[in-house]
Amino acid sequence: MKAIPILVLLVVLALDAWVYTDARQRMRRGSPVSVSIGSLRVETPEAWLLGCVVLWVVFFPLYLAATGRNPFAHSSR
């Protein structure tokens, strides 16, 4: 049963790596992913990675929403 927490950790780390890679590619193309919450501004790939590593449950959905990949948003098709 110890394999399940390790598997979850590996999935989260893989998603963190994806966020960093995606944010870095977007920055290189000239369209960085940027979010401001009060005085907190997240806009570099390193900041996104740190946010996801420290507080994944907040920063990963925030990244998805900031990039227009929010799976919970309703489309008007």
Short mmCIF file of C-alpha atoms in Angstrom, two decimals:
data_model
loop_
_atom_site.label_atom_id
_atom_site.label_comp_id
_atom_site.label_asym_id
_atom_site.label_seq_id
_atom_site.Cartn_x
_atom_site.Cartn_y
_atom_site.Cartn_z
CA MET A 1 0.00 0.00 0.00
CA LYS A 2 3.01 2.32 0.16
CA ALA A 3 3.11 2.39 -3.63
CA ILE A 4 -0.01 4.57 -3.92
CA PRO A 5 1.44 7.65 -2.11
CA ILE A 6 4.67 7.26 -4.10
CA LEU A 7 2.69 7.04 -7.34
CA VAL A 8 0.72 10.19 -6.43
CA LEU A 9 3.96 12.01 -5.63
CA LEU A 10 5.45 10.97 -8.97
CA VAL A 11 2.35 12.19 -10.84
CA VAL A 12 2.46 15.55 -9.03
CA LEU A 13 6.18 15.94 -9.77
CA ALA A 14 5.59 15.07 -13.43
CA LEU A 15 2.84 17.72 -13.61
CA ASP A 16 5.18 20.23 -11.93
CA ALA A 17 7.80 19.52 -14.60
CA TRP A 18 5.15 19.97 -17.30
CA VAL A 19 4.10 23.34 -15.85
CA TYR A 20 7.73 24.51 -15.84
CA THR A 21 8.35 23.32 -19.41
CA ASP A 22 5.11 24.80 -20.72
CA ALA A 23 5.69 28.13 -18.94
CA ARG A 24 9.24 28.28 -20.29
CA GLN A 25 8.07 27.62 -23.86
CA ARG A 26 5.38 30.29 -23.57
CA MET A 27 7.92 32.80 -22.25
CA ARG A 28 10.27 32.05 -25.15
CA ARG A 29 7.43 32.70 -27.60
CA GLY A 30 6.81 36.07 -25.97
CA SER A 31 3.55 35.20 -24.22
CA PRO A 32 4.45 34.49 -20.58
CA VAL A 33 1.83 33.14 -18.21
CA SER A 34 1.26 35.83 -15.62
CA VAL A 35 -1.09 36.04 -12.64
CA SER A 36 -1.39 38.74 -9.98
CA ILE A 37 -3.10 38.17 -6.65
CA GLY A 38 -2.77 41.28 -4.55
CA SER A 39 0.94 42.02 -4.27
CA LEU A 40 1.88 38.48 -5.35
CA ARG A 41 2.86 38.25 -9.02
CA VAL A 42 3.67 34.89 -10.62
CA GLU A 43 5.09 35.18 -14.12
CA THR A 44 8.36 33.29 -14.53
CA PRO A 45 8.63 29.55 -15.16
CA GLU A 46 10.68 29.26 -11.97
CA ALA A 47 7.96 30.99 -9.93
CA TRP A 48 5.32 28.66 -11.38
CA LEU A 49 7.46 25.64 -10.58
CA LEU A 50 8.11 26.80 -7.02
CA GLY A 51 4.43 27.54 -6.48
CA CYS A 52 3.44 24.12 -7.79
CA VAL A 53 6.04 22.32 -5.67
CA VAL A 54 5.09 24.19 -2.49
CA LEU A 55 1.33 24.48 -2.91
CA TRP A 56 0.29 22.30 -5.85
CA VAL A 57 -3.40 22.22 -4.99
CA VAL A 58 -3.57 26.01 -5.55
CA PHE A 59 -0.96 26.73 -8.23
CA PHE A 60 -1.66 23.89 -10.65
CA PRO A 61 -5.35 24.80 -11.16
CA LEU A 62 -4.33 28.48 -11.26
CA TYR A 63 -1.87 27.70 -14.05
CA LEU A 64 -4.51 25.78 -15.99
CA ALA A 65 -6.93 28.68 -15.66
CA ALA A 66 -4.29 31.26 -16.63
CA THR A 67 -3.45 29.33 -19.79
CA GLY A 68 -7.06 28.75 -20.77
CA ARG A 69 -6.91 25.04 -20.01
CA ASN A 70 -9.42 25.10 -17.18
CA PRO A 71 -11.20 21.73 -17.36
CA PHE A 72 -14.04 23.05 -15.20
CA ALA A 73 -14.90 26.02 -17.41
CA HIS A 74 -18.02 25.63 -19.49
CA SER A 75 -17.63 26.19 -23.18
CA SER A 76 -20.37 27.88 -25.16
CA ARG A 77 -20.45 25.49 -28.11
#
